[in-house]
């Protein structure tokens, strides 16, 4: 965007240095980026944001710690896709880091353009998911080192199959792929559970460590409590000021996948509930956000970041498991427990499952409207967009389908996006006002 | 099943893992859903524009009145959503989504077999037809013999018209190995066929006896692993077997088809391009038959490259004389003419037998390529003081090459540019040509022949049209645009290469009072980056020679040099490169 703030310009310069040196000095670029990431990690610990809730700052810190920690010790890391269960890795003391988190770091540093060009130069299609293009570019340009292994699952996209398989060959490290059947059935769960057992064996081999089944059960029990705690926050979010931002919402979402199974993640979910219970009432527009968000677009962020006008009250990426219904398995059967979460995810199966999840979130949080963000290259979301819109509108929620990119600025028409978003918020506000008058 | 439909129970499918033989056993007539449609009106409205052309085409095709039954497979994200859209429409009599495993081990075969059985039960309940194992076995067919000299079409789904176009363009038989082209590697065992005609023996089934039990179960026991055992498509977890598609006897080259918003096949193309084992050209379509000009150029150029590789002299193929003039005496006359009919200008070169350029002409192409060519040829002949009959051979190239009267032959601009570049700069190993309509990078062998080439996709990103559009946004002519770009002081990053997005960025920069030279420089750099990405795909290496209209833009040339970290040379006659190459090919064909 042309009228960038001084901070944005500084980061632009920082990212530009990385881009310029990418083809000739990948080691320098790695160190340069790590320097910035470490500085940012220090900043969020030493000078937390005053306008966020304590849980918001802790979510930010947890995210920075887990991702920077994994990048700094990359040969002990497992690169995963967002919905891959991480309890096995936590139980083995390995550090999972997702494609989305790594790419978000590069994008946050405004260095995504160089990595995307590097990936496209190797034949990665320009219409491929930008998170994955960035990760591919970071890997193949030599900026990322070599992780210990890769693990991905077919939820929620084809890219999880392609990127990880390709990088496994490129790095010469093991890649475990968990194929999640389409239907919700015990048959599907048992099949995935066996795949997860195989993932456990492959991880043991890659790290030359023995998986302690007791620790795995503990991690799964921790996940179970965290998910329950998190689901309990939904009604608490109703009409309360969450003091969040697009960035914080994304980071908390990533935390609640990356660190699920760890006590600090459970603590975060508990703290969120405490914060929300104590939060002040909120009169603005409450939005359910579907899919990822373009947190770096200042003009959009201004509309919802710690704003009295509008806020994101929940996102389907964070609550993808809430449609689970009555579970068949609990943490005492850890593999089946993790498998069931995957099979029942609203990102698996038909578009109606996703729409049902978003509708449930809107109902539970008493949201005013829904924004469905069609991230560039995400065919499952794009293809479902109109179906979801029709279902939600039919149930009474205004829906904005917003096209853009959550990590590649080149695919965002910021002016048009912010105009559409602002107009939508104005429309929802008017509707709220009318409802208030009517009541 | 409605009565009228029972007469023609066509069942439409897309994926090669669709169990069409099983469905044929229930009396269905499976038919692949060709998705070569004129527009994506339904698909864009019901789904989203950012789906692959095949997926959108499938929605269009399946919404047509003649489609009542369809079986789709969870083969990719887009097809899953195509199913959702069709399901929501509620207009199909029978619509089924078959879940396909990503692996092919024993557990997956067992899982897949259960799913096939569920589909069979659903179709039996819908159709009221009992399974006929004989019909299912008969539908399995036999293998297809491979032609000796052929090209293999790999990658994303190709419509019948695309296959025909490839065959015509390359000039060789085409073996279709795209994602929807199916081929079972094994035939049904004789025991299964016997089940259709003989009663079960009631004993165990080995030694060629007729198997006991349910024919459907017996068929599925054989069929599930056979269907999964095809050469895997790219979405399968283990794709090692796909190496069988490349390098087999008789295969002269590979035409690799990718589609915008299809995730899978760009990856395989990238991997094959790196290995450099076989001549390969990439074509990208959006599933419609638009952009044929670019496709034709690529395919014909690829055919020329294959024939040159095959040892045949790269000769222009004489075409029947179109004009009423008497053919020139090729031995007495010593001149040849090269005509490059481009989208912006038409260039003509007349060359003598010693490869000296004796006359040149450059005229704007305007609305009619043939008229511009006639004007340019007249101008060149007049400049050289020659009559039309003094020219022994005329060779055309460029987009309009087949629409110019009086040509003896036509050759693609890829081959001509390579030849012309070698003439202008014998050391050059890579030609970067950015014209009005497309940009291309040609990697040359030391002798000036084409080692490989890539062209931009059909959008205007990185071409002369892009620069013209940006100059218009800045309200200046192209000369001023090029000149002002050299006066930049501060770097401005233009992230978008899409003409529409970039225009929005430029407008925002102007609104923020960013100095115009800095904006232009940002655009120059973005074009250079896009071109460098293209260059890396074909393994381009220095020395570089830049040709085409954009070579006149010094800002882009400098930016390219910086991005490629090597000098990028231009030549005063670079605009004539294609026409020079055409003339040289003409001379060669005269012997």
Short mmCIF file of N, CA, C and O in Angstrom, two decimals, chain B residues 71-174:
data_model
loop_
_atom_site.label_atom_id
_atom_site.label_comp_id
_atom_site.label_asym_id
_atom_site.label_seq_id
_atom_site.Cartn_x
_atom_site.Cartn_y
_atom_site.Cartn_z
N UNK B 71 -20.71 -39.82 -11.40
CA UNK B 71 -19.92 -40.31 -10.26
C UNK B 71 -18.63 -39.52 -10.26
O UNK B 71 -17.89 -39.51 -11.25
N UNK B 72 -18.39 -38.82 -9.17
CA UNK B 72 -17.14 -38.07 -9.02
C UNK B 72 -16.28 -38.76 -7.95
O UNK B 72 -16.78 -39.58 -7.18
N UNK B 73 -15.04 -38.38 -7.94
CA UNK B 73 -14.07 -39.01 -7.03
C UNK B 73 -13.38 -37.90 -6.24
O UNK B 73 -13.17 -36.81 -6.79
N UNK B 74 -13.05 -38.15 -5.00
CA UNK B 74 -12.39 -37.11 -4.19
C UNK B 74 -10.93 -36.96 -4.62
O UNK B 74 -10.01 -37.01 -3.81
N UNK B 75 -10.73 -36.75 -5.90
CA UNK B 75 -9.35 -36.78 -6.40
C UNK B 75 -8.61 -35.48 -6.10
O UNK B 75 -7.40 -35.48 -5.97
N UNK B 76 -9.33 -34.38 -5.98
CA UNK B 76 -8.65 -33.13 -5.67
C UNK B 76 -9.64 -32.17 -5.01
O UNK B 76 -10.85 -32.41 -5.02
N UNK B 77 -9.11 -31.09 -4.46
CA UNK B 77 -9.94 -30.12 -3.76
C UNK B 77 -11.08 -29.60 -4.64
O UNK B 77 -12.21 -29.43 -4.19
N UNK B 78 -10.73 -29.33 -5.90
CA UNK B 78 -11.73 -28.72 -6.78
C UNK B 78 -12.88 -29.68 -7.06
O UNK B 78 -14.05 -29.30 -7.00
N UNK B 79 -12.56 -30.93 -7.32
CA UNK B 79 -13.63 -31.88 -7.64
C UNK B 79 -14.52 -32.11 -6.42
O UNK B 79 -15.74 -32.29 -6.55
N UNK B 80 -13.94 -32.07 -5.23
CA UNK B 80 -14.78 -32.17 -4.01
C UNK B 80 -15.83 -31.05 -4.01
O UNK B 80 -16.99 -31.26 -3.67
N UNK B 81 -15.38 -29.86 -4.38
CA UNK B 81 -16.31 -28.74 -4.36
C UNK B 81 -17.27 -28.77 -5.54
O UNK B 81 -18.40 -28.29 -5.44
N UNK B 82 -16.81 -29.32 -6.66
CA UNK B 82 -17.73 -29.51 -7.79
C UNK B 82 -18.89 -30.39 -7.33
O UNK B 82 -20.06 -30.11 -7.60
N UNK B 83 -18.54 -31.43 -6.60
CA UNK B 83 -19.58 -32.32 -6.07
C UNK B 83 -20.54 -31.54 -5.16
O UNK B 83 -21.77 -31.69 -5.27
N UNK B 84 -19.98 -30.73 -4.26
CA UNK B 84 -20.83 -29.95 -3.35
C UNK B 84 -21.81 -29.07 -4.12
O UNK B 84 -22.98 -28.97 -3.77
N UNK B 85 -21.28 -28.42 -5.16
CA UNK B 85 -22.13 -27.50 -5.95
C UNK B 85 -23.24 -28.29 -6.65
O UNK B 85 -24.40 -27.89 -6.64
N UNK B 86 -22.88 -29.42 -7.24
CA UNK B 86 -23.88 -30.22 -7.95
C UNK B 86 -24.90 -30.81 -6.98
O UNK B 86 -26.09 -30.85 -7.26
N UNK B 87 -24.41 -31.23 -5.83
CA UNK B 87 -25.30 -31.79 -4.81
C UNK B 87 -26.31 -30.74 -4.37
O UNK B 87 -27.50 -31.02 -4.25
N UNK B 88 -25.81 -29.51 -4.16
CA UNK B 88 -26.70 -28.44 -3.71
C UNK B 88 -27.72 -28.08 -4.79
O UNK B 88 -28.81 -27.63 -4.46
N UNK B 89 -27.36 -28.28 -6.04
CA UNK B 89 -28.29 -27.94 -7.13
C UNK B 89 -29.50 -28.87 -7.13
O UNK B 89 -30.57 -28.50 -7.60
N UNK B 90 -29.32 -30.09 -6.63
CA UNK B 90 -30.41 -31.04 -6.51
C UNK B 90 -30.97 -31.50 -7.85
O UNK B 90 -32.05 -32.08 -7.90
N UNK B 91 -30.24 -31.27 -8.92
CA UNK B 91 -30.82 -31.57 -10.23
C UNK B 91 -30.41 -32.93 -10.82
O UNK B 91 -30.90 -33.31 -11.87
N UNK B 92 -29.55 -33.64 -10.14
CA UNK B 92 -29.11 -34.93 -10.69
C UNK B 92 -29.99 -36.06 -10.17
O UNK B 92 -30.40 -36.05 -9.01
N UNK B 93 -30.20 -37.05 -11.02
CA UNK B 93 -30.93 -38.24 -10.56
C UNK B 93 -30.03 -39.12 -9.72
O UNK B 93 -30.47 -39.74 -8.75
N UNK B 94 -28.79 -39.22 -10.12
CA UNK B 94 -27.84 -40.03 -9.35
C UNK B 94 -26.50 -39.30 -9.33
O UNK B 94 -25.88 -39.06 -10.36
N UNK B 95 -26.09 -38.92 -8.15
CA UNK B 95 -24.79 -38.24 -7.99
C UNK B 95 -24.07 -38.89 -6.82
O UNK B 95 -24.64 -39.00 -5.73
N UNK B 96 -22.85 -39.30 -7.04
CA UNK B 96 -22.14 -40.04 -5.99
C UNK B 96 -20.70 -39.55 -5.94
O UNK B 96 -20.08 -39.28 -6.96
N UNK B 97 -20.20 -39.41 -4.72
CA UNK B 97 -18.79 -39.04 -4.55
C UNK B 97 -18.06 -40.23 -3.95
O UNK B 97 -18.37 -40.66 -2.83
N UNK B 98 -17.13 -40.75 -4.70
CA UNK B 98 -16.35 -41.91 -4.24
C UNK B 98 -15.05 -41.41 -3.61
O UNK B 98 -14.31 -40.66 -4.24
N UNK B 99 -14.79 -41.86 -2.39
CA UNK B 99 -13.58 -41.42 -1.70
C UNK B 99 -12.40 -42.30 -2.13
O UNK B 99 -12.45 -43.53 -2.01
N UNK B 100 -11.38 -41.64 -2.63
CA UNK B 100 -10.21 -42.35 -3.16
C UNK B 100 -9.05 -42.25 -2.18
O UNK B 100 -8.66 -41.14 -1.81
N UNK B 101 -8.49 -43.38 -1.75
CA UNK B 101 -7.33 -43.28 -0.84
C UNK B 101 -6.14 -42.66 -1.55
O UNK B 101 -6.05 -42.69 -2.78
N UNK B 102 -5.21 -42.13 -0.77
CA UNK B 102 -4.00 -41.57 -1.37
C UNK B 102 -2.90 -42.61 -1.53
O UNK B 102 -1.90 -42.36 -2.18
N UNK B 103 -3.08 -43.74 -0.85
CA UNK B 103 -2.06 -44.79 -0.96
C UNK B 103 -2.67 -46.04 -1.58
O UNK B 103 -3.89 -46.12 -1.75
N UNK B 104 -1.80 -47.01 -1.87
CA UNK B 104 -2.30 -48.18 -2.59
C UNK B 104 -1.92 -49.50 -1.91
O UNK B 104 -1.81 -50.53 -2.54
N UNK B 105 -1.63 -49.41 -0.60
CA UNK B 105 -1.24 -50.61 0.14
C UNK B 105 -2.45 -51.49 0.44
O UNK B 105 -3.59 -51.15 0.09
N UNK B 106 -2.21 -52.62 1.12
CA UNK B 106 -3.30 -53.57 1.40
C UNK B 106 -4.46 -52.93 2.18
O UNK B 106 -5.62 -53.20 1.87
N UNK B 107 -4.15 -52.09 3.16
CA UNK B 107 -5.23 -51.47 3.95
C UNK B 107 -6.08 -50.57 3.07
O UNK B 107 -7.31 -50.53 3.19
N UNK B 108 -5.41 -49.85 2.16
CA UNK B 108 -6.14 -48.92 1.29
C UNK B 108 -6.96 -49.68 0.25
O UNK B 108 -8.08 -49.28 -0.08
N UNK B 109 -6.41 -50.79 -0.25
CA UNK B 109 -7.17 -51.60 -1.21
C UNK B 109 -8.44 -52.11 -0.54
O UNK B 109 -9.54 -52.07 -1.12
N UNK B 110 -8.29 -52.57 0.69
CA UNK B 110 -9.45 -53.09 1.42
C UNK B 110 -10.48 -51.98 1.64
O UNK B 110 -11.69 -52.17 1.46
N UNK B 111 -9.98 -50.80 2.02
CA UNK B 111 -10.87 -49.65 2.24
C UNK B 111 -11.58 -49.28 0.93
O UNK B 111 -12.79 -49.05 0.90
N UNK B 112 -10.82 -49.23 -0.14
CA UNK B 112 -11.36 -48.84 -1.43
C UNK B 112 -12.39 -49.87 -1.91
O UNK B 112 -13.43 -49.52 -2.46
N UNK B 113 -12.10 -51.13 -1.66
CA UNK B 113 -13.04 -52.18 -2.06
C UNK B 113 -14.37 -52.00 -1.33
O UNK B 113 -15.45 -52.14 -1.93
N UNK B 114 -14.32 -51.66 -0.05
CA UNK B 114 -15.57 -51.44 0.69
C UNK B 114 -16.34 -50.25 0.10
O UNK B 114 -17.56 -50.27 -0.01
N UNK B 115 -15.58 -49.24 -0.29
CA UNK B 115 -16.25 -48.06 -0.86
C UNK B 115 -16.86 -48.39 -2.23
O UNK B 115 -17.92 -47.87 -2.58
N UNK B 116 -16.14 -49.19 -3.00
CA UNK B 116 -16.69 -49.58 -4.31
C UNK B 116 -17.98 -50.38 -4.13
O UNK B 116 -18.94 -50.23 -4.87
N UNK B 117 -17.98 -51.22 -3.10
CA UNK B 117 -19.17 -52.03 -2.84
C UNK B 117 -20.35 -51.11 -2.46
O UNK B 117 -21.48 -51.31 -2.89
N UNK B 118 -20.03 -50.08 -1.67
CA UNK B 118 -21.10 -49.15 -1.27
C UNK B 118 -21.65 -48.42 -2.50
O UNK B 118 -22.86 -48.21 -2.63
N UNK B 119 -20.77 -48.04 -3.40
CA UNK B 119 -21.21 -47.39 -4.64
C UNK B 119 -22.07 -48.36 -5.46
O UNK B 119 -23.12 -47.99 -5.99
N UNK B 120 -21.59 -49.59 -5.58
CA UNK B 120 -22.33 -50.59 -6.35
C UNK B 120 -23.73 -50.76 -5.77
O UNK B 120 -24.73 -50.80 -6.51
N UNK B 121 -23.82 -50.85 -4.45
CA UNK B 121 -25.13 -51.01 -3.82
C UNK B 121 -26.02 -49.81 -4.10
O UNK B 121 -27.22 -49.95 -4.37
N UNK B 122 -25.43 -48.61 -4.02
CA UNK B 122 -26.21 -47.40 -4.25
C UNK B 122 -26.70 -47.35 -5.70
O UNK B 122 -27.87 -46.99 -5.96
N UNK B 123 -25.84 -47.71 -6.63
CA UNK B 123 -26.26 -47.64 -8.04
C UNK B 123 -27.28 -48.73 -8.36
O UNK B 123 -28.22 -48.52 -9.13
N UNK B 124 -27.11 -49.91 -7.74
CA UNK B 124 -28.07 -50.99 -7.96
C UNK B 124 -29.45 -50.56 -7.45
O UNK B 124 -30.47 -50.78 -8.12
N UNK B 125 -29.46 -49.95 -6.27
CA UNK B 125 -30.73 -49.50 -5.69
C UNK B 125 -31.38 -48.44 -6.58
O UNK B 125 -32.59 -48.42 -6.78
N UNK B 126 -30.56 -47.55 -7.14
CA UNK B 126 -31.07 -46.48 -7.99
C UNK B 126 -31.58 -47.02 -9.33
O UNK B 126 -32.66 -46.69 -9.80
N UNK B 127 -30.78 -47.91 -9.94
CA UNK B 127 -31.09 -48.34 -11.30
C UNK B 127 -32.04 -49.54 -11.33
O UNK B 127 -32.70 -49.78 -12.33
N UNK B 128 -32.05 -50.30 -10.25
CA UNK B 128 -32.86 -51.51 -10.23
C UNK B 128 -32.28 -52.61 -11.10
O UNK B 128 -32.96 -53.58 -11.43
N UNK B 129 -31.01 -52.44 -11.48
CA UNK B 129 -30.36 -53.41 -12.37
C UNK B 129 -29.45 -54.31 -11.55
O UNK B 129 -28.76 -53.84 -10.64
N UNK B 130 -29.44 -55.60 -11.88
CA UNK B 130 -28.54 -56.53 -11.19
C UNK B 130 -27.18 -56.52 -11.87
O UNK B 130 -27.06 -56.29 -13.06
N UNK B 131 -26.16 -56.80 -11.10
CA UNK B 131 -24.79 -56.76 -11.63
C UNK B 131 -24.58 -57.89 -12.64
O UNK B 131 -24.91 -59.04 -12.39
N UNK B 132 -23.98 -57.51 -13.77
CA UNK B 132 -23.66 -58.47 -14.82
C UNK B 132 -22.15 -58.51 -14.96
O UNK B 132 -21.53 -57.60 -15.51
N UNK B 133 -21.54 -59.56 -14.42
CA UNK B 133 -20.08 -59.61 -14.41
C UNK B 133 -19.51 -59.65 -15.82
O UNK B 133 -18.41 -59.14 -16.09
N UNK B 134 -20.25 -60.25 -16.76
CA UNK B 134 -19.78 -60.31 -18.15
C UNK B 134 -19.67 -58.91 -18.73
O UNK B 134 -18.68 -58.57 -19.40
N UNK B 135 -20.67 -58.09 -18.48
CA UNK B 135 -20.64 -56.71 -19.00
C UNK B 135 -19.49 -55.92 -18.37
O UNK B 135 -18.82 -55.13 -19.05
N UNK B 136 -19.27 -56.16 -17.09
CA UNK B 136 -18.17 -55.45 -16.41
C UNK B 136 -16.83 -55.87 -16.98
O UNK B 136 -15.95 -55.04 -17.26
N UNK B 137 -16.65 -57.17 -17.18
CA UNK B 137 -15.37 -57.66 -17.74
C UNK B 137 -15.18 -57.16 -19.17
O UNK B 137 -14.07 -56.77 -19.55
N UNK B 138 -16.26 -57.16 -19.94
CA UNK B 138 -16.17 -56.71 -21.33
C UNK B 138 -15.76 -55.24 -21.39
O UNK B 138 -15.05 -54.82 -22.31
N UNK B 139 -16.18 -54.46 -20.39
CA UNK B 139 -15.86 -53.03 -20.39
C UNK B 139 -14.39 -52.77 -20.06
O UNK B 139 -13.89 -51.66 -20.27
N UNK B 140 -13.70 -53.80 -19.54
CA UNK B 140 -12.30 -53.58 -19.15
C UNK B 140 -11.39 -53.38 -20.35
O UNK B 140 -10.33 -52.76 -20.24
N UNK B 141 -11.79 -53.89 -21.50
CA UNK B 141 -11.04 -53.62 -22.72
C UNK B 141 -9.64 -54.18 -22.69
O UNK B 141 -9.27 -54.96 -21.81
N UNK B 142 -8.87 -53.77 -23.67
CA UNK B 142 -7.48 -54.23 -23.75
C UNK B 142 -6.57 -53.02 -23.83
O UNK B 142 -7.02 -51.91 -24.05
N UNK B 143 -5.30 -53.25 -23.69
CA UNK B 143 -4.33 -52.16 -23.70
C UNK B 143 -4.27 -51.47 -25.06
O UNK B 143 -4.65 -52.03 -26.08
N UNK B 144 -3.77 -50.25 -25.05
CA UNK B 144 -3.65 -49.48 -26.28
C UNK B 144 -2.20 -49.55 -26.77
O UNK B 144 -1.28 -49.31 -25.99
N UNK B 145 -2.02 -49.90 -28.03
CA UNK B 145 -0.66 -49.99 -28.58
C UNK B 145 -0.05 -48.60 -28.69
O UNK B 145 -0.76 -47.64 -29.00
N UNK B 146 1.24 -48.50 -28.44
CA UNK B 146 1.89 -47.19 -28.52
C UNK B 146 2.48 -46.98 -29.91
O UNK B 146 3.06 -47.91 -30.48
N UNK B 147 2.33 -45.78 -30.43
CA UNK B 147 2.94 -45.46 -31.72
C UNK B 147 4.45 -45.35 -31.54
O UNK B 147 4.93 -45.02 -30.45
N UNK B 148 5.19 -45.63 -32.57
CA UNK B 148 6.65 -45.59 -32.47
C UNK B 148 7.18 -44.19 -32.22
O UNK B 148 7.86 -43.94 -31.24
N UNK B 149 6.88 -43.28 -33.13
CA UNK B 149 7.31 -41.90 -32.95
C UNK B 149 6.13 -41.11 -32.44
O UNK B 149 5.16 -40.89 -33.16
N UNK B 150 6.21 -40.70 -31.21
CA UNK B 150 5.05 -40.04 -30.62
C UNK B 150 5.52 -39.01 -29.60
O UNK B 150 6.67 -39.05 -29.13
N UNK B 151 4.63 -38.11 -29.25
CA UNK B 151 4.85 -37.27 -28.08
C UNK B 151 3.83 -37.68 -27.04
O UNK B 151 2.74 -38.15 -27.38
N UNK B 152 4.20 -37.53 -25.79
CA UNK B 152 3.30 -37.88 -24.71
C UNK B 152 2.75 -36.60 -24.10
O UNK B 152 3.52 -35.69 -23.78
N UNK B 153 1.44 -36.55 -24.01
CA UNK B 153 0.79 -35.40 -23.37
C UNK B 153 0.55 -35.75 -21.92
O UNK B 153 -0.20 -36.67 -21.61
N UNK B 154 1.25 -35.05 -21.03
CA UNK B 154 1.14 -35.34 -19.60
C UNK B 154 0.48 -34.16 -18.89
O UNK B 154 0.32 -33.10 -19.44
N UNK B 155 0.18 -34.37 -17.62
CA UNK B 155 -0.30 -33.27 -16.79
C UNK B 155 -1.79 -33.30 -16.57
O UNK B 155 -2.41 -34.36 -16.45
N UNK B 156 -2.37 -32.11 -16.54
CA UNK B 156 -3.79 -31.97 -16.20
C UNK B 156 -4.66 -32.38 -17.37
O UNK B 156 -4.22 -32.40 -18.52
N UNK B 157 -5.90 -32.68 -17.05
CA UNK B 157 -6.88 -33.14 -18.04
C UNK B 157 -6.80 -32.38 -19.36
O UNK B 157 -6.73 -31.15 -19.38
N UNK B 158 -6.83 -33.13 -20.44
CA UNK B 158 -6.86 -32.50 -21.76
C UNK B 158 -8.13 -32.91 -22.47
O UNK B 158 -8.46 -34.09 -22.52
N UNK B 159 -8.83 -31.94 -22.99
CA UNK B 159 -10.04 -32.25 -23.76
C UNK B 159 -9.61 -32.88 -25.08
O UNK B 159 -8.45 -32.78 -25.49
N UNK B 160 -10.59 -33.50 -25.75
CA UNK B 160 -10.29 -34.11 -27.05
C UNK B 160 -9.77 -33.06 -28.02
O UNK B 160 -8.86 -33.32 -28.82
N UNK B 161 -10.30 -31.86 -27.92
CA UNK B 161 -9.85 -30.81 -28.86
C UNK B 161 -8.42 -30.40 -28.56
O UNK B 161 -7.65 -30.09 -29.48
N UNK B 162 -8.03 -30.43 -27.29
CA UNK B 162 -6.63 -30.09 -26.97
C UNK B 162 -5.69 -31.17 -27.49
O UNK B 162 -4.63 -30.88 -28.04
N UNK B 163 -6.10 -32.42 -27.32
CA UNK B 163 -5.26 -33.52 -27.83
C UNK B 163 -5.07 -33.35 -29.34
O UNK B 163 -3.96 -33.47 -29.86
N UNK B 164 -6.17 -33.03 -30.03
CA UNK B 164 -6.09 -32.86 -31.48
C UNK B 164 -5.18 -31.69 -31.83
O UNK B 164 -4.40 -31.74 -32.79
N UNK B 165 -5.28 -30.65 -31.05
CA UNK B 165 -4.45 -29.46 -31.31
C UNK B 165 -2.96 -29.77 -31.12
O UNK B 165 -2.11 -29.31 -31.89
N UNK B 166 -2.67 -30.55 -30.11
CA UNK B 166 -1.27 -30.92 -29.87
C UNK B 166 -0.76 -31.76 -31.03
O UNK B 166 0.35 -31.56 -31.54
N UNK B 167 -1.59 -32.69 -31.45
CA UNK B 167 -1.19 -33.57 -32.55
C UNK B 167 -0.91 -32.75 -33.82
O UNK B 167 0.09 -32.94 -34.49
N UNK B 168 -1.80 -31.80 -34.07
CA UNK B 168 -1.65 -30.96 -35.27
C UNK B 168 -0.42 -30.06 -35.14
O UNK B 168 0.37 -29.93 -36.07
N UNK B 169 -0.27 -29.46 -33.98
CA UNK B 169 0.82 -28.50 -33.80
C UNK B 169 2.18 -29.14 -33.84
O UNK B 169 3.10 -28.68 -34.53
N UNK B 170 2.34 -30.25 -33.12
CA UNK B 170 3.65 -30.89 -33.05
C UNK B 170 3.92 -31.73 -34.29
O UNK B 170 5.06 -31.92 -34.69
N UNK B 171 2.85 -32.22 -34.88
CA UNK B 171 3.01 -33.01 -36.11
C UNK B 171 3.41 -34.44 -35.83
O UNK B 171 4.13 -35.06 -36.62
N UNK B 172 2.97 -34.99 -34.70
CA UNK B 172 3.25 -36.39 -34.35
C UNK B 172 2.04 -36.97 -33.62
O UNK B 172 1.27 -36.22 -33.02
N UNK B 173 1.91 -38.31 -33.62
CA UNK B 173 0.83 -38.91 -32.82
C UNK B 173 1.01 -38.57 -31.35
O UNK B 173 2.13 -38.43 -30.87
N UNK B 174 -0.12 -38.44 -30.67
CA UNK B 174 -0.08 -38.05 -29.26
C UNK B 174 -0.57 -39.21 -28.39
O UNK B 174 -1.61 -39.80 -28.65
#
